[in-house]
Amino acid sequence: MAEDEREQHRQSRLFTDDDGDFDAERAREESLPVEDGEVIDTDELADHQRYVEGRGIYDERNRLNDLTGKEWKYATKSVIAEGYPPALQHDLRSEHGGQKPPRLCAELIGRFSKTGDTVLDPFAGVGGTLLGASLCEHEGTGLREAIGFERNPRWVEIYETALERENEERRERGEPPLADQDMRHGDCADLIEEVPDDSVDLLLTDVPYWHMDELEQTRNERATRESKLGAFDAAAVPDEDDDVEESPTDEGPATEADAETGTGTKAEWLDDMAAKFERFTDAVTPDGHLVVFIGDMYREQSYKFLSADLARAIESTAPVTLAANLIWYDPTKDLHVYGYPFSFVPSMVHQNVLVFRPETDT
């Protein structure tokens, strides 16, 4: 019997039981790579492929991320149906009404970048993207270097405090600390000029909605909630004569006047975003991506497709192409009865995640 045939015969005996059925436990005990109930013959892998234990086959030609084929397949799902429990000093970070779960950010970073890549968040808020980039070192495929721009000094302070407290708790648990990322205080329109062209591999951000973070917070609970950024799916408070009882928003109702504070009308806001993203794109490498959170809204008894409006505005000025619209659906989000029993008003339980890629000559 030839040596190759003898080895195949040896493996076949190792991963079958007495009845000839597959025995995954036995195969693992013999350190044979098992995936989806089958033993992988690593000798048959191409030169550009390698088996990563517990994860599957990685293709060295992968320029987008560090995911294996099996992980890539899962990552292409257009819906992220995941509720992220409060973590990483959530109580402190939640002062910013639009903060996104760092683990969600880490998941997106893992899809659209590689270990050691540079991630930019020009609207960093309390640093969800930065914390996500640091999480990748311990809960993903590897550390990313992250840069954040934030002009509100309070949010910068919260990021720094949250990171300090989180690392104190991690050390007490015997866990390695999260890396301190580069949070820069200032206006993104100015700070972007300090970032060299083609130096950012991934832009991941949650766009500000009509500068609602600039509204003055007061002791009035409702007014305080109105002032928080991130009420992208906010709706105007209905008139007293309207049938709708309240507006669907996670962060509390926002009035039309509140929403117009700062940049003015929606058209002016879209123009401002388009101009900023045109400049942001210069910093992104030709193989990079721009990933943008944006929620739709319900206002004046009409559904407003803000995600589509923003996508068209960005594409109209920046040299990018919309590659995908992912949906982050949080199944744990509380539902509210809006408009009952007179009018159907949606209870927003999702956010849009727009994925752009730079246009190239090739």
XYZ file of C-alpha atoms in Angstrom, residues 63-346:
284
model
C -7.334 41.853 1.155
C -10.538 42.942 2.879
C -10.386 41.319 6.311
C -8.952 38.456 8.356
C -12.026 36.252 8.199
C -12.043 32.653 7.093
C -14.372 31.518 4.348
C -16.929 30.294 6.863
C -16.774 33.581 8.793
C -16.968 35.608 5.572
C -20.102 33.743 4.535
C -21.799 34.613 7.829
C -20.602 38.233 7.622
C -22.354 38.758 4.275
C -25.777 38.495 5.931
C -27.580 41.756 5.300
C -29.267 41.748 8.731
C -27.406 41.848 12.038
C -30.044 40.529 14.425
C -28.292 41.070 17.714
C -29.078 42.807 20.971
C -25.939 43.886 22.788
C -26.247 43.901 26.587
C -25.001 47.042 28.344
C -21.240 46.759 28.733
C -18.007 48.734 28.787
C -19.219 51.398 31.219
C -22.544 51.720 29.440
C -24.095 53.724 32.293
C -21.458 56.391 31.814
C -21.422 56.333 28.008
C -25.242 56.437 27.809
C -25.156 60.126 28.688
C -24.588 60.377 24.942
C -27.934 59.302 23.532
C -26.559 58.070 20.196
C -23.707 55.868 21.378
C -23.435 52.516 19.602
C -22.436 49.221 21.269
C -18.653 48.817 21.043
C -19.075 45.103 20.283
C -21.260 45.946 17.299
C -18.543 48.336 16.149
C -15.953 45.595 16.668
C -18.001 43.225 14.524
C -18.171 45.742 11.680
C -14.477 46.515 12.036
C -13.784 42.788 11.731
C -15.780 42.646 8.496
C -14.136 45.589 6.779
C -10.519 45.750 7.970
C -7.476 43.674 8.791
C -5.254 43.447 11.867
C -3.140 46.577 12.213
C -5.335 48.657 9.910
C -6.286 52.233 10.733
C -9.923 53.045 11.530
C -11.275 56.606 11.532
C -14.430 57.902 13.208
C -14.885 61.601 12.376
C -17.967 61.841 14.642
C -16.579 59.799 17.511
C -18.985 60.771 20.299
C -18.080 58.773 23.412
C -15.799 56.459 21.466
C -17.816 53.365 20.567
C -15.732 52.868 17.420
C -12.490 53.366 19.322
C -13.479 50.894 22.021
C -14.542 48.444 19.310
C -11.149 48.720 17.624
C -9.486 47.915 20.956
C -11.857 44.990 21.599
C -10.719 43.421 18.335
C -7.374 42.666 19.976
C -8.982 40.341 22.517
C -12.352 39.381 21.027
C -11.674 39.535 17.293
C -8.954 38.990 14.759
C -6.492 41.562 16.118
C -5.963 45.140 17.261
C -6.762 48.041 14.948
C -5.406 51.542 15.364
C -8.272 54.007 15.695
C -8.551 57.778 15.368
C -11.585 59.683 16.614
C -12.646 63.298 16.102
C -15.028 64.867 18.598
C -15.679 68.564 19.139
C -17.705 68.195 22.340
C -15.192 68.065 25.206
C -17.722 66.287 27.420
C -17.841 63.280 25.106
C -14.043 63.157 24.919
C -13.904 63.180 28.721
C -16.463 60.374 28.933
C -14.471 58.198 26.512
C -11.292 58.671 28.503
C -13.046 58.021 31.822
C -14.894 54.977 30.504
C -11.666 53.467 29.168
C -9.885 54.095 32.479
C -12.689 52.519 34.537
C -13.065 49.579 32.173
C -9.368 48.782 32.323
C -9.379 48.980 36.116
C -12.144 46.368 36.172
C -10.409 44.217 33.559
C -7.193 44.178 35.600
C -9.145 43.167 38.687
C -10.583 40.249 36.696
C -7.145 39.298 35.439
C -7.944 40.341 31.872
C -5.632 42.352 29.602
C -6.485 46.064 29.304
C -7.968 47.688 26.214
C -5.606 49.821 24.149
C -5.929 53.589 24.436
C -6.859 54.935 21.024
C -6.261 58.381 19.501
C -9.231 60.582 20.430
C -8.752 64.135 19.103
C -10.759 67.124 20.280
C -11.869 69.514 17.569
C -14.034 69.989 14.499
C -13.794 67.152 11.989
C -13.626 69.666 9.116
C -10.343 70.935 10.568
C -8.921 67.712 11.987
C -9.332 65.782 8.735
C -6.716 68.046 7.186
C -4.143 66.448 9.504
C -4.885 62.955 8.168
C -2.815 62.041 5.073
C -4.630 60.912 1.954
C -5.003 57.131 1.506
C -3.967 56.462 5.111
C -7.263 55.171 6.540
C -8.402 51.619 5.832
C -11.903 51.945 7.281
C -14.110 54.890 8.143
C -16.779 53.822 10.624
C -19.080 56.457 12.053
C -22.505 57.343 13.360
C -23.418 60.651 11.740
C -24.754 63.496 13.895
C -28.380 64.297 13.295
C -28.821 68.023 12.811
C -26.371 68.749 15.617
C -28.777 67.618 18.301
C -25.812 67.134 20.628
C -25.477 70.913 20.782
C -28.856 71.466 22.380
C -28.541 72.599 25.940
C -29.350 69.939 28.487
C -31.612 71.010 31.327
C -32.943 69.565 34.547
C -36.194 68.772 32.763
C -36.028 65.052 31.964
C -37.883 65.333 28.682
C -35.798 68.288 27.511
C -32.622 66.501 28.529
C -33.551 63.446 26.496
C -34.333 65.674 23.522
C -30.841 67.113 23.648
C -29.096 63.812 23.113
C -27.470 62.976 19.820
C -28.494 59.897 17.926
C -32.260 60.344 17.771
C -31.955 59.463 14.101
C -35.259 57.636 14.221
C -36.895 60.444 16.148
C -40.280 61.790 15.209
C -41.804 65.141 15.906
C -44.063 65.358 18.926
C -47.573 65.290 17.464
C -49.932 68.158 17.903
C -52.512 67.806 20.647
C -55.186 67.286 18.016
C -53.291 64.429 16.333
C -54.367 60.831 16.871
C -50.783 59.662 17.473
C -49.995 59.561 21.165
C -46.198 59.831 21.062
C -43.264 59.569 18.690
C -41.158 56.439 18.111
C -37.647 57.128 19.303
C -35.200 55.436 21.619
C -33.884 58.655 23.035
C -37.138 60.510 23.623
C -39.237 62.717 21.370
C -37.636 65.471 19.352
C -39.557 68.464 18.153
C -39.238 69.950 14.685
C -37.653 73.045 16.157
C -35.125 70.959 18.064
C -34.217 68.978 14.963
C -33.627 72.156 12.995
C -31.188 73.531 15.585
C -27.612 73.881 14.345
C -27.438 73.319 10.591
C -31.043 74.266 9.859
C -33.117 72.306 7.382
C -32.691 68.708 6.355
C -31.446 69.863 2.953
C -28.743 71.951 4.610
C -27.804 69.007 6.826
C -27.512 66.727 3.796
C -25.353 69.287 1.986
C -23.109 69.545 5.028
C -22.745 65.758 5.294
C -22.039 65.441 1.572
C -19.287 68.063 1.721
C -17.670 66.443 4.742
C -17.731 62.943 3.269
C -16.177 64.222 0.064
C -13.167 65.278 2.128
C -13.240 62.170 4.341
C -13.008 59.936 1.285
C -9.621 61.410 0.359
C -8.218 59.895 3.544
C -9.522 56.380 2.773
C -7.391 53.940 0.809
C -8.669 52.763 -2.603
C -9.309 49.308 -1.114
C -10.970 50.704 2.010
C -14.602 51.207 2.989
C -16.807 53.853 4.564
C -19.438 52.409 6.917
C -22.104 54.803 8.182
C -24.899 54.378 10.752
C -28.082 56.271 9.940
C -31.625 55.695 11.141
C -34.828 56.563 9.325
C -37.577 58.553 11.016
C -41.312 58.996 11.175
C -42.423 62.601 11.095
C -45.601 64.479 10.254
C -47.392 61.151 9.720
C -44.917 60.176 7.025
C -41.951 57.778 6.919
C -38.720 59.621 6.099
C -36.062 57.567 4.330
C -33.110 59.442 5.786
C -30.802 56.543 4.923
C -31.653 56.813 1.229
C -31.408 60.605 1.327
C -27.983 60.454 2.949
C -26.724 57.767 0.554
C -27.739 59.852 -2.456
C -26.191 62.986 -0.970
C -22.855 61.301 -0.277
C -22.730 59.630 -3.693
C -23.506 62.954 -5.364
C -20.277 64.546 -4.127
C -17.853 61.933 -2.803
C -16.141 59.507 -5.225
C -17.775 56.462 -3.631
C -20.292 53.779 -4.553
C -22.946 52.408 -2.234
C -22.014 48.732 -1.916
C -24.549 47.569 0.668
C -27.181 48.583 3.156
C -26.936 46.419 6.247
C -29.671 46.402 8.852
C -28.908 46.257 12.543
C -32.038 44.823 14.145
C -32.137 44.710 17.921
C -34.632 41.981 18.945
C -34.407 43.066 22.582
C -35.659 46.591 21.959
C -38.877 47.502 23.743
C -41.949 48.043 21.591
C -44.342 50.909 22.176
C -47.890 51.373 21.002
C -47.793 54.400 18.726
C -51.001 55.780 17.248
C -53.279 53.063 18.621
C -56.136 52.761 17.894
C -56.281 55.400 15.170
C -53.142 55.272 13.040
C -50.307 52.867 12.237
C -46.987 54.336 13.324
C -43.844 52.166 13.114
